[in-house]
mmCIF file of C-alpha atoms in Angstrom:
data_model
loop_
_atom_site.group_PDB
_atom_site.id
_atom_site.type_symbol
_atom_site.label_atom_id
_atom_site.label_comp_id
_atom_site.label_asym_id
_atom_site.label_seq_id
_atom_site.Cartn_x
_atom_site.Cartn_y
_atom_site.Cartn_z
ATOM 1 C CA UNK A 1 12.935 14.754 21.870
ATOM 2 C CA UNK A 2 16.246 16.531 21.607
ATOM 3 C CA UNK A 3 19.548 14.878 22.361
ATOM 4 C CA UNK A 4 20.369 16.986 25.823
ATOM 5 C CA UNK A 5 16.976 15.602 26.766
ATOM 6 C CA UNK A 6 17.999 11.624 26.295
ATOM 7 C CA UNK A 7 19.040 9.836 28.977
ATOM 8 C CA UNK A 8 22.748 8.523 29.477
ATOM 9 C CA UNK A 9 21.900 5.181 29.865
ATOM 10 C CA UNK A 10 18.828 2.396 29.150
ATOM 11 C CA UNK A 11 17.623 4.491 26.237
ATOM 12 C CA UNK A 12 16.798 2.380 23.037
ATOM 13 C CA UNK A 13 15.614 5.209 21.712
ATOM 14 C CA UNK A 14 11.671 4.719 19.716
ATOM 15 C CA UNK A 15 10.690 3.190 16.252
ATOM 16 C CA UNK A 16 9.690 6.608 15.397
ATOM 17 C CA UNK A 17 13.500 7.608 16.227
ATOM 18 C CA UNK A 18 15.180 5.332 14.030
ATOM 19 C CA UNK A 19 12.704 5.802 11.584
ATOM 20 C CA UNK A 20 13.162 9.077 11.512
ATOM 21 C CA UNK A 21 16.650 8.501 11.366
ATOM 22 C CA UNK A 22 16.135 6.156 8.984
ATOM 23 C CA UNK A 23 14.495 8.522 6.762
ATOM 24 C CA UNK A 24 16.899 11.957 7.050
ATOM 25 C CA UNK A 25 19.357 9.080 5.917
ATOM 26 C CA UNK A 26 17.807 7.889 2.870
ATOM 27 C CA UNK A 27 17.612 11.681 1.701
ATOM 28 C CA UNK A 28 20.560 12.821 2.286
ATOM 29 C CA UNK A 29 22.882 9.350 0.894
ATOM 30 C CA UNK A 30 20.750 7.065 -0.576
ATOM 31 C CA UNK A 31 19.583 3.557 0.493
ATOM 32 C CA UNK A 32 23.002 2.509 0.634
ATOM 33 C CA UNK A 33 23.480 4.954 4.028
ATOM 34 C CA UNK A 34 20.612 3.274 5.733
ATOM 35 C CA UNK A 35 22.646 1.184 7.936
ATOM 36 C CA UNK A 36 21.981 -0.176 11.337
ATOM 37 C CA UNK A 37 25.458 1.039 12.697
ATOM 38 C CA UNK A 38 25.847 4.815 11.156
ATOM 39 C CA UNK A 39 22.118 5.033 12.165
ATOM 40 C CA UNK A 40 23.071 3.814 16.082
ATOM 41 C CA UNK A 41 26.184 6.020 15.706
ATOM 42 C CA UNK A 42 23.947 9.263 14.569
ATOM 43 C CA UNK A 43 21.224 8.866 17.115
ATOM 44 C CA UNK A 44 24.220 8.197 19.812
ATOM 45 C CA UNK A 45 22.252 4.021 20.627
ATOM 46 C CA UNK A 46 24.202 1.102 20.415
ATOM 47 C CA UNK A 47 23.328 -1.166 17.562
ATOM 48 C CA UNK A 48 21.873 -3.634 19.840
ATOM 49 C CA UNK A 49 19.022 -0.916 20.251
ATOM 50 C CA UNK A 50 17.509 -0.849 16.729
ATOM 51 C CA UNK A 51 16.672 -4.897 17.531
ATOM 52 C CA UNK A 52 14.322 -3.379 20.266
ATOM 53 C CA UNK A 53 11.954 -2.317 17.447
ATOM 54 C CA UNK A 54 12.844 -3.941 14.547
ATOM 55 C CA UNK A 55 13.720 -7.495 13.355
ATOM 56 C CA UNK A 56 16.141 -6.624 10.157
ATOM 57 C CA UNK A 57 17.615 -3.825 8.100
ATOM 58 C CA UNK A 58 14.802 -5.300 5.683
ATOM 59 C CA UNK A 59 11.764 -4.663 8.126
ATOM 60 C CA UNK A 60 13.353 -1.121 8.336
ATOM 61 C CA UNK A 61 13.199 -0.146 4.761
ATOM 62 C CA UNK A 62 9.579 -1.755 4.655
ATOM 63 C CA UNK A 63 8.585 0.698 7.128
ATOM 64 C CA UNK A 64 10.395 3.717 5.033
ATOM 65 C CA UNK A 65 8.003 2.454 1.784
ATOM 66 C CA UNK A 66 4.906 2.373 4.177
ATOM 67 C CA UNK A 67 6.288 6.045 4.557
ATOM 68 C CA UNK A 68 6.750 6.632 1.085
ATOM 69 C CA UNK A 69 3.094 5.172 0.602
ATOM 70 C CA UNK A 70 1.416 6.961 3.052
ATOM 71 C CA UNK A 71 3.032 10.294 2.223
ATOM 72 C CA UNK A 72 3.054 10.219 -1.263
ATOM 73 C CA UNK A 73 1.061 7.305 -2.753
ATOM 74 C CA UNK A 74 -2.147 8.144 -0.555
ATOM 75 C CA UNK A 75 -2.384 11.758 -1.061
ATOM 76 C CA UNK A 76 -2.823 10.674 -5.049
ATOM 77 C CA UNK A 77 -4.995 8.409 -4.212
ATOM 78 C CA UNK A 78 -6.910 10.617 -2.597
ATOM 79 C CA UNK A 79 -6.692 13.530 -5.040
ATOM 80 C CA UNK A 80 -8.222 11.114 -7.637
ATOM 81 C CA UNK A 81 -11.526 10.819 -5.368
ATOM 82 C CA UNK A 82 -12.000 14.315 -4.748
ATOM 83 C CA UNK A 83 -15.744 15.521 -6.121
ATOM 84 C CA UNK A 84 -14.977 17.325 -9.288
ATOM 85 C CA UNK A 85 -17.232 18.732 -12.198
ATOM 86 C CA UNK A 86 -15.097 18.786 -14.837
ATOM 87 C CA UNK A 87 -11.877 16.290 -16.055
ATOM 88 C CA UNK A 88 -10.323 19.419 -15.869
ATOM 89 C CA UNK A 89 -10.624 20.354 -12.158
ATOM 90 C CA UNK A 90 -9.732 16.125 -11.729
ATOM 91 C CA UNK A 91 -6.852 17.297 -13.212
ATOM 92 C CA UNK A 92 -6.146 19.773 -11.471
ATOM 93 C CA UNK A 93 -7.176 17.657 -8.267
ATOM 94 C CA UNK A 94 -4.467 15.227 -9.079
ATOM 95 C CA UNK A 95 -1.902 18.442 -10.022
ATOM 96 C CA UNK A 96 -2.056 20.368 -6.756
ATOM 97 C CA UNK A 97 -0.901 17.375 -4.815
ATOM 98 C CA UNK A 98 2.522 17.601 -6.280
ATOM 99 C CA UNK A 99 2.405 21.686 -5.410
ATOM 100 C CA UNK A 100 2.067 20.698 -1.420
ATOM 101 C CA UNK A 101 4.653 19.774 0.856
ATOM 102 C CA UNK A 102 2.479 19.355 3.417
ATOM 103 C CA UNK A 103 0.776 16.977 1.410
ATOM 104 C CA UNK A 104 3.282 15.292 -0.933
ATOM 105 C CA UNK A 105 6.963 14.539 0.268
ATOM 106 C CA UNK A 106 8.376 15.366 -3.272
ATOM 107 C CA UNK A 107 12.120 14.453 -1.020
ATOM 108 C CA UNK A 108 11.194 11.347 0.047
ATOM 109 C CA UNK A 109 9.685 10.425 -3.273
ATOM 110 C CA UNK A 110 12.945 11.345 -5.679
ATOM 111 C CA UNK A 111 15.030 9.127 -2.873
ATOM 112 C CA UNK A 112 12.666 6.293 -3.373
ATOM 113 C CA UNK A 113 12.527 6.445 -7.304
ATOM 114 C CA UNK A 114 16.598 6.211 -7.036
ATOM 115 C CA UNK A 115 16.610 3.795 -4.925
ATOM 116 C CA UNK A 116 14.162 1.792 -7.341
ATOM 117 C CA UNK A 117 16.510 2.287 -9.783
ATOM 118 C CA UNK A 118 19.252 0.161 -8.351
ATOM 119 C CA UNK A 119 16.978 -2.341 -6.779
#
């Protein structure tokens, strides 16, 4: 949903919205930048419009890990099942993953490691 397409007034806007929000955010600035009110202020909500969908700042950074987990964590989970003959095509299983965007978010994963850093 673009912007010109939002309604002026009585939009809240959608978890997947602020999420997405949410997660541009932590790319670009850090954990630090994922705020409730430069979040409301990007997406053009009031503040009172993230509590729609979400209970705390907290809850919204759980979601970004379950992000992080899904996107990253579970593809190399997944490469580890694949069928393979050898320990060398495991290997290679497991090494492809990281050569996929589509499959690993190599972005989201360097914000998350530097955000584990100062956490």
């Amino acid at each position: 949903m673009t912007q010109e397409s939002l309604p002026d007034r009585g939009w809240r806007g959608s978890p997947e919205l602020w999420l997405d929000a949410a997660y541009e955010t932590l790319i670009e600035k850090g954990v630090d930048g994922v705020k409730i009110m430069p979040l409301a202020n990007a997406l053009k909500l009031s503040r009172t419009s993230f509590y729609w969908f979400f209970k705390d700042r907290r809850q919204l950074l759980a979601m970004l890990l379950n992000r992080w987990e899904d996107s990253t964590t579970g593809a190399l989970v997944a490469a580890t099942r694949d069928y393979a003959a050898t320990e060398t095509e495991a290997m290679l299983n497991v090494i492809s993953t990281f050569l996929s965007d589509k499959v690993f978010d190599t972005r989201l994963e360097l914000a998350v490691r530097a955000w584990a850093q100062q956490d």
